[in-house]
mmCIF file of C-alpha atoms and ligand atoms in Angstrom:
data_model
loop_
_atom_site.group_PDB
_atom_site.id
_atom_site.type_symbol
_atom_site.label_atom_id
_atom_site.label_comp_id
_atom_site.label_asym_id
_atom_site.label_seq_id
_atom_site.Cartn_x
_atom_site.Cartn_y
_atom_site.Cartn_z
ATOM 1 C CA MET A 26 -3.829 19.547 7.395
ATOM 2 C CA LYS A 27 -1.513 19.289 10.369
ATOM 3 C CA LEU A 28 -0.663 16.391 12.766
ATOM 4 C CA ASN A 29 -0.630 17.419 16.519
ATOM 5 C CA ASP A 30 2.359 16.097 18.899
ATOM 6 C CA GLU A 31 0.637 13.213 20.026
ATOM 7 C CA GLN A 32 0.012 12.089 16.489
ATOM 8 C CA ILE A 33 3.416 12.658 15.486
ATOM 9 C CA ASN A 34 4.811 10.991 18.717
ATOM 10 C CA CYS A 35 2.360 7.850 17.965
ATOM 11 C CA TYR A 36 3.988 7.652 14.417
ATOM 12 C CA GLU A 37 7.883 7.901 15.838
ATOM 13 C CA GLU A 38 7.207 5.290 18.254
ATOM 14 C CA SER A 39 4.855 2.652 16.728
ATOM 15 C CA GLY A 40 6.287 3.409 13.112
ATOM 16 C CA TYR A 41 2.648 4.377 11.812
ATOM 17 C CA LEU A 42 -0.430 6.494 12.457
ATOM 18 C CA LEU A 43 -3.690 5.506 11.465
ATOM 19 C CA LEU A 44 -6.424 8.166 10.919
ATOM 20 C CA PRO A 45 -9.875 6.832 10.540
ATOM 21 C CA GLU A 46 -12.031 8.341 8.026
ATOM 22 C CA LEU A 47 -9.691 11.140 6.834
ATOM 23 C CA LEU A 48 -11.593 10.867 3.250
ATOM 24 C CA ASN A 49 -15.366 11.541 3.161
ATOM 25 C CA THR A 50 -17.644 9.336 1.344
ATOM 26 C CA ALA A 51 -18.015 11.330 -1.657
ATOM 27 C CA GLU A 52 -14.046 11.279 -2.174
ATOM 28 C CA VAL A 53 -14.199 7.491 -1.105
ATOM 29 C CA ALA A 54 -16.832 6.829 -3.811
ATOM 30 C CA GLU A 55 -14.876 8.635 -6.483
ATOM 31 C CA LEU A 56 -11.865 6.532 -6.062
ATOM 32 C CA GLN A 57 -14.173 3.290 -6.015
ATOM 33 C CA VAL A 58 -15.910 4.319 -9.114
ATOM 34 C CA ALA A 59 -12.129 4.922 -10.990
ATOM 35 C CA LEU A 60 -10.780 1.623 -9.970
ATOM 36 C CA PRO A 61 -11.785 -0.650 -12.481
ATOM 37 C CA ASP A 62 -10.600 1.429 -15.136
ATOM 38 C CA VAL A 63 -7.046 1.278 -13.696
ATOM 39 C CA LEU A 64 -7.478 -2.498 -12.985
ATOM 40 C CA LYS A 65 -8.185 -3.227 -16.820
ATOM 41 C CA ARG A 66 -4.941 -1.463 -18.337
ATOM 42 C CA GLN A 67 -2.592 -4.089 -19.636
ATOM 43 C CA GLY A 68 0.679 -2.481 -19.501
ATOM 44 C CA PRO A 69 3.669 -3.962 -17.186
ATOM 45 C CA GLU A 70 2.641 -1.578 -14.737
ATOM 46 C CA ILE A 71 -0.109 -4.227 -13.781
ATOM 47 C CA ILE A 72 1.499 -7.358 -12.227
ATOM 48 C CA ARG A 73 -1.266 -10.157 -12.059
ATOM 49 C CA GLU A 74 -1.681 -12.849 -9.388
ATOM 50 C CA GLN A 75 0.135 -16.137 -10.480
ATOM 51 C CA ASP A 76 -2.819 -18.433 -9.615
ATOM 52 C CA ASN A 77 -5.593 -16.253 -11.725
ATOM 53 C CA SER A 78 -5.682 -13.317 -13.847
ATOM 54 C CA GLN A 79 -6.437 -10.807 -11.460
ATOM 55 C CA ALA A 80 -4.480 -7.664 -10.921
ATOM 56 C CA ARG A 81 -2.093 -8.242 -7.790
ATOM 57 C CA LEU A 82 -1.150 -4.682 -7.961
ATOM 58 C CA ALA A 83 -1.398 -1.639 -10.373
ATOM 59 C CA PHE A 84 1.732 0.850 -10.132
ATOM 60 C CA GLY A 85 1.746 4.329 -10.876
ATOM 61 C CA ALA A 86 -2.314 5.206 -11.125
ATOM 62 C CA HIS A 87 -1.508 8.522 -9.740
ATOM 63 C CA VAL A 88 0.362 9.347 -13.247
ATOM 64 C CA TYR A 89 -2.258 8.199 -15.574
ATOM 65 C CA ASN A 90 -5.619 8.268 -13.712
ATOM 66 C CA GLU A 91 -7.121 11.636 -12.859
ATOM 67 C CA THR A 92 -8.912 10.566 -9.645
ATOM 68 C CA TYR A 93 -5.802 9.125 -8.168
ATOM 69 C CA GLN A 94 -3.485 12.042 -9.265
ATOM 70 C CA ARG A 95 -5.893 14.220 -7.523
ATOM 71 C CA LEU A 96 -5.793 11.798 -4.475
ATOM 72 C CA SER A 97 -1.813 11.999 -4.473
ATOM 73 C CA LEU A 98 -2.036 15.880 -4.006
ATOM 74 C CA HIS A 99 -4.719 15.889 -1.342
ATOM 75 C CA SER A 100 -3.669 18.321 1.405
ATOM 76 C CA SER A 101 -4.531 15.727 4.119
ATOM 77 C CA LEU A 102 -2.003 13.587 2.772
ATOM 78 C CA LEU A 103 0.428 15.877 1.739
ATOM 79 C CA GLY A 104 0.383 18.119 4.773
ATOM 80 C CA PRO A 105 1.217 15.083 7.351
ATOM 81 C CA VAL A 106 3.870 13.768 4.918
ATOM 82 C CA GLN A 107 5.502 16.881 4.972
ATOM 83 C CA GLN A 108 5.559 17.506 8.355
ATOM 84 C CA LEU A 109 6.782 14.061 9.276
ATOM 85 C CA LEU A 110 9.670 14.361 6.820
ATOM 86 C CA GLN A 111 10.320 18.031 7.705
ATOM 87 C CA ASP A 112 10.761 18.563 3.716
ATOM 88 C CA ASP A 113 9.301 18.998 0.449
ATOM 89 C CA VAL A 114 8.542 15.836 -1.197
ATOM 90 C CA TYR A 115 7.515 13.881 -4.416
ATOM 91 C CA ILE A 116 6.250 10.329 -5.008
ATOM 92 C CA HIS A 117 8.956 7.667 -5.432
ATOM 93 C CA GLN A 118 6.338 5.035 -6.386
ATOM 94 C CA SER A 119 2.487 4.311 -6.033
ATOM 95 C CA ARG A 120 0.692 0.690 -6.126
ATOM 96 C CA ILE A 121 -2.974 -0.166 -5.530
ATOM 97 C CA ASN A 122 -3.134 -3.637 -4.406
ATOM 98 C CA PRO A 123 -7.139 -4.658 -5.019
ATOM 99 C CA LYS A 124 -7.215 -7.710 -2.781
ATOM 100 C CA PRO A 125 -10.120 -9.551 -4.357
ATOM 101 C CA GLY A 126 -12.238 -11.992 -2.097
ATOM 102 C CA PHE A 127 -12.880 -15.674 -2.196
ATOM 103 C CA GLY A 128 -9.044 -16.428 -2.361
ATOM 104 C CA GLU A 129 -7.981 -14.371 -5.377
ATOM 105 C CA GLY A 130 -6.334 -11.775 -3.645
ATOM 106 C CA GLY A 131 -2.924 -13.347 -2.608
ATOM 107 C CA ALA A 132 -0.971 -13.260 0.522
ATOM 108 C CA TRP A 133 2.022 -11.136 1.241
ATOM 109 C CA SER A 134 5.132 -12.337 3.489
ATOM 110 C CA TRP A 135 6.457 -10.363 5.975
ATOM 111 C CA HIS A 136 8.672 -7.600 4.267
ATOM 112 C CA GLN A 137 10.345 -4.140 4.839
ATOM 113 C CA ASP A 138 9.636 -1.911 1.603
ATOM 114 C CA TYR A 139 12.903 0.198 1.902
ATOM 115 C CA PRO A 140 15.791 -2.427 0.759
ATOM 116 C CA PRO A 141 14.842 -2.386 -2.751
ATOM 117 C CA TRP A 142 14.536 1.676 -2.879
ATOM 118 C CA LEU A 143 18.058 1.780 -1.314
ATOM 119 C CA LYS A 144 19.675 -1.163 -3.415
ATOM 120 C CA ILE A 145 18.187 -0.561 -6.251
ATOM 121 C CA ASP A 146 16.943 2.735 -6.752
ATOM 122 C CA GLY A 147 19.508 4.417 -4.787
ATOM 123 C CA MET A 148 17.444 6.129 -2.275
ATOM 124 C CA SER A 149 20.248 6.957 0.602
ATOM 125 C CA LYS A 150 17.967 7.284 3.623
ATOM 126 C CA PRO A 151 14.595 5.925 4.804
ATOM 127 C CA ARG A 152 13.421 9.345 4.546
ATOM 128 C CA CYS A 153 10.005 8.291 2.692
ATOM 129 C CA VAL A 154 6.223 7.659 4.251
ATOM 130 C CA MET A 155 3.970 4.920 2.675
ATOM 131 C CA VAL A 156 0.749 6.373 2.854
ATOM 132 C CA ALA A 157 -2.088 3.667 2.737
ATOM 133 C CA VAL A 158 -5.559 4.771 1.828
ATOM 134 C CA PHE A 159 -8.251 2.469 2.260
ATOM 135 C CA ILE A 160 -10.587 2.439 -0.841
ATOM 136 C CA ASP A 161 -12.414 -0.259 0.762
ATOM 137 C CA ASP A 162 -13.329 -1.050 4.078
ATOM 138 C CA CYS A 163 -10.310 -2.862 6.001
ATOM 139 C CA THR A 164 -11.726 -5.122 8.646
ATOM 140 C CA THR A 165 -10.350 -8.207 10.431
ATOM 141 C CA VAL A 166 -11.806 -10.597 8.027
ATOM 142 C CA ASN A 167 -10.798 -9.104 4.649
ATOM 143 C CA SER A 168 -6.989 -9.562 5.127
ATOM 144 C CA PRO A 169 -6.042 -6.327 6.558
ATOM 145 C CA LEU A 170 -2.609 -4.884 6.320
ATOM 146 C CA LEU A 171 -0.597 -6.472 9.331
ATOM 147 C CA VAL A 172 2.374 -4.369 10.724
ATOM 148 C CA LEU A 173 5.031 -5.201 13.609
ATOM 149 C CA PRO A 174 4.882 -1.791 15.738
ATOM 150 C CA GLY A 175 8.344 -0.444 16.361
ATOM 151 C CA SER A 176 10.088 -2.393 14.095
ATOM 152 C CA GLN A 177 11.153 0.735 11.838
ATOM 153 C CA ASN A 178 13.971 0.986 14.851
ATOM 154 C CA HIS A 179 15.698 -2.167 14.028
ATOM 155 C CA GLY A 180 17.230 -1.147 10.499
ATOM 156 C CA LEU A 181 17.650 -3.406 7.533
ATOM 157 C CA LEU A 182 16.667 -6.880 8.740
ATOM 158 C CA ALA A 183 18.247 -10.045 7.512
ATOM 159 C CA ALA A 184 15.738 -11.277 4.549
ATOM 160 C CA SER A 185 15.955 -14.377 2.699
ATOM 161 C CA ALA A 186 17.243 -14.096 -1.418
ATOM 162 C CA HIS A 187 15.376 -12.450 -3.779
ATOM 163 C CA GLU A 188 11.776 -14.335 -4.311
ATOM 164 C CA ASP A 189 9.491 -13.782 -6.749
ATOM 165 C CA THR A 190 7.009 -16.668 -5.866
ATOM 166 C CA ILE A 191 4.511 -14.056 -4.521
ATOM 167 C CA GLY A 192 3.867 -12.373 -7.899
ATOM 168 C CA ARG A 193 5.390 -8.891 -6.754
ATOM 169 C CA GLY A 194 7.392 -9.350 -10.308
ATOM 170 C CA TYR A 195 10.298 -7.903 -8.681
ATOM 171 C CA ASP A 196 12.454 -6.944 -5.663
ATOM 172 C CA LEU A 197 10.527 -8.437 -2.521
ATOM 173 C CA GLN A 198 12.391 -9.921 0.368
ATOM 174 C CA ASN A 199 11.069 -12.167 2.956
ATOM 175 C CA ILE A 200 12.261 -11.150 6.461
ATOM 176 C CA ASP A 201 13.670 -14.164 8.463
ATOM 177 C CA SER A 202 11.256 -16.283 10.275
ATOM 178 C CA GLU A 203 13.299 -16.119 13.677
ATOM 179 C CA ILE A 204 13.427 -12.344 13.423
ATOM 180 C CA VAL A 205 9.799 -11.847 12.939
ATOM 181 C CA SER A 206 8.914 -14.259 15.717
ATOM 182 C CA LYS A 207 11.319 -12.389 18.194
ATOM 183 C CA LEU A 208 9.855 -8.720 16.900
ATOM 184 C CA ALA A 209 6.244 -9.939 17.135
ATOM 185 C CA ASP A 210 6.748 -11.463 20.543
ATOM 186 C CA GLU A 211 8.395 -8.299 21.972
ATOM 187 C CA HIS A 212 6.025 -5.643 20.175
ATOM 188 C CA GLY A 213 2.952 -7.621 19.127
ATOM 189 C CA ILE A 214 1.168 -7.630 15.656
ATOM 190 C CA GLU A 215 -1.416 -4.912 14.868
ATOM 191 C CA ALA A 216 -4.053 -5.163 12.133
ATOM 192 C CA LEU A 217 -4.791 -1.907 10.235
ATOM 193 C CA THR A 218 -8.629 -1.748 10.102
ATOM 194 C CA GLY A 219 -10.955 0.948 9.479
ATOM 195 C CA PRO A 220 -13.759 2.079 7.173
ATOM 196 C CA ALA A 221 -12.999 3.120 3.589
ATOM 197 C CA GLY A 222 -11.339 6.687 3.591
ATOM 198 C CA SER A 223 -9.209 5.911 6.509
ATOM 199 C CA VAL A 224 -5.675 6.592 5.923
ATOM 200 C CA ALA A 225 -2.464 5.159 7.686
ATOM 201 C CA PHE A 226 1.007 6.890 7.564
ATOM 202 C CA VAL A 227 3.609 3.932 7.767
ATOM 203 C CA ASN A 228 7.214 4.149 8.238
ATOM 204 C CA CYS A 229 9.265 2.511 5.271
ATOM 205 C CA ASN A 230 11.212 0.305 7.567
ATOM 206 C CA VAL A 231 8.040 -0.900 9.240
ATOM 207 C CA ILE A 232 7.588 -4.842 8.692
ATOM 208 C CA HIS A 233 4.694 -5.864 7.309
ATOM 209 C CA GLY A 234 2.428 -8.335 5.283
ATOM 210 C CA SER A 235 -0.870 -9.937 4.787
ATOM 211 C CA ALA A 236 -2.769 -12.839 4.654
ATOM 212 C CA ASN A 237 -4.701 -14.011 1.385
ATOM 213 C CA ASN A 238 -8.080 -12.599 1.332
ATOM 214 C CA ILE A 239 -10.958 -15.413 1.714
ATOM 215 C CA SER A 240 -13.469 -13.252 2.512
ATOM 216 C CA PRO A 241 -16.243 -12.303 -0.305
ATOM 217 C CA TRP A 242 -14.986 -8.766 -0.071
ATOM 218 C CA ARG A 243 -12.379 -6.683 -1.872
ATOM 219 C CA ARG A 244 -9.942 -5.033 0.170
ATOM 220 C CA ALA A 245 -8.141 -2.388 -1.911
ATOM 221 C CA ILE A 246 -5.753 -0.027 -0.547
ATOM 222 C CA MET A 247 -3.681 2.536 -2.367
ATOM 223 C CA TYR A 248 0.267 2.953 -1.393
ATOM 224 C CA LEU A 249 1.650 6.335 -2.062
ATOM 225 C CA ILE A 250 5.068 6.613 -1.339
ATOM 226 C CA TYR A 251 6.410 9.979 -0.674
ATOM 227 C CA ASN A 252 10.374 10.684 -0.373
ATOM 228 C CA ALA A 253 11.785 13.552 0.660
ATOM 229 C CA VAL A 254 13.053 15.785 -2.222
ATOM 230 C CA SER A 255 16.638 16.196 -0.455
ATOM 231 C CA ASN A 256 16.668 12.465 -0.357
ATOM 232 C CA ALA A 257 16.048 11.725 -4.285
ATOM 233 C CA CYS A 258 16.842 8.391 -5.797
ATOM 234 C CA THR A 259 19.846 8.185 -7.914
ATOM 235 C CA GLY A 260 19.398 4.868 -9.561
ATOM 236 C CA THR A 261 18.017 4.377 -12.827
ATOM 237 C CA GLN A 262 17.536 1.213 -13.556
ATOM 238 C CA ARG A 263 13.938 0.544 -12.950
ATOM 239 C CA PRO A 264 10.990 1.956 -14.986
ATOM 240 C CA TRP A 265 8.879 5.158 -14.211
ATOM 241 C CA TYR A 266 6.072 3.308 -12.497
ATOM 242 C CA GLN A 267 8.710 2.097 -9.812
ATOM 243 C CA ASN A 268 11.230 4.709 -9.650
ATOM 244 C CA ASN A 269 9.639 7.939 -10.458
ATOM 245 C CA ARG A 270 12.392 10.129 -11.608
ATOM 246 C CA ASP A 271 10.358 13.540 -11.398
ATOM 247 C CA PHE A 272 11.554 15.294 -8.228
ATOM 248 C CA THR A 273 9.434 18.288 -8.382
ATOM 249 C CA PRO A 274 8.147 19.207 -5.048
ATOM 250 C CA LEU A 275 4.507 18.518 -4.804
ATOM 251 C CA LYS A 276 2.040 21.292 -3.856
ATOM 252 C CA PRO A 277 -1.413 20.515 -2.267
ATOM 253 C CA LEU A 278 -4.583 20.993 -4.438
ATOM 254 C CA ASN A 279 -6.999 23.428 -2.592
ATOM 255 C CA ASP A 280 -9.926 21.451 -0.591
HETATM 256 O O1 AKG B 325 -1.536 -4.638 0.634
HETATM 257 C C1 AKG B 325 -1.397 -5.750 1.110
HETATM 258 O O2 AKG B 325 -1.921 -6.842 1.549
HETATM 259 C C2 AKG B 325 0.130 -5.701 1.374
HETATM 260 C C3 AKG B 325 0.947 -5.017 0.291
HETATM 261 C C4 AKG B 325 2.462 -4.670 0.755
HETATM 262 O O3 AKG B 325 2.953 -5.415 1.515
HETATM 263 C C5 AKG B 325 3.290 -4.083 -0.045
HETATM 264 O O4 AKG B 325 2.827 -3.524 -0.993
HETATM 265 O O5 AKG B 325 4.383 -3.779 0.142
#
């Protein structure tokens, strides 16, 4: 699949491009069926919520689960990412945020994803794309991902020292409130909503976050972080599920 010029311009300007229903219903059903097995795992790649035993994040499913592995090689994801980065790509990291309902899926403060990849993993440039695949419908009521359009143009923003108060288990830094207020006043805040199977391509410096999910409905999203091969990480501190060291260029599966 190829993006057109308008779509590429939209990604460059806003820092994200949302393509509704990019995956078909059969593909979505497969992702939903495969999810419980991933969330049942007991290894360190599964980060739990602090207030309950629910999985908050499942890292690395594209490595150990065949359905999610096939998703990561889907031509509708890989084609646009290669186009946006103008390079071969590999997966730096993947994570599923299942965000269960009734308040069990907790909030995410405003943050950028790139700083820990630069500072810990040795990713020298922000030449990577976060691809958000909606496993469930994402609506205004089940805590969609919120983004600040255009915030990718402000570089690395001041953030509070490392905080592990929201259970990511590592590296998340909250952007200072004054900065978020200023950028939100200037550019607004967008909620990424759409039916299951929709896909958002997001620049890794876009400020994003989400509220806790008090609706009855789960809101699972898989985030696949594709990095340009020429920008491969040099750090070795973190485990495979946070800093994948296999830089082999990915080739799409046929449809
Ligand atoms: O899925 C969400 O609600 C937010 C997740 C997030 O911000 C992240 O994983 O960086």
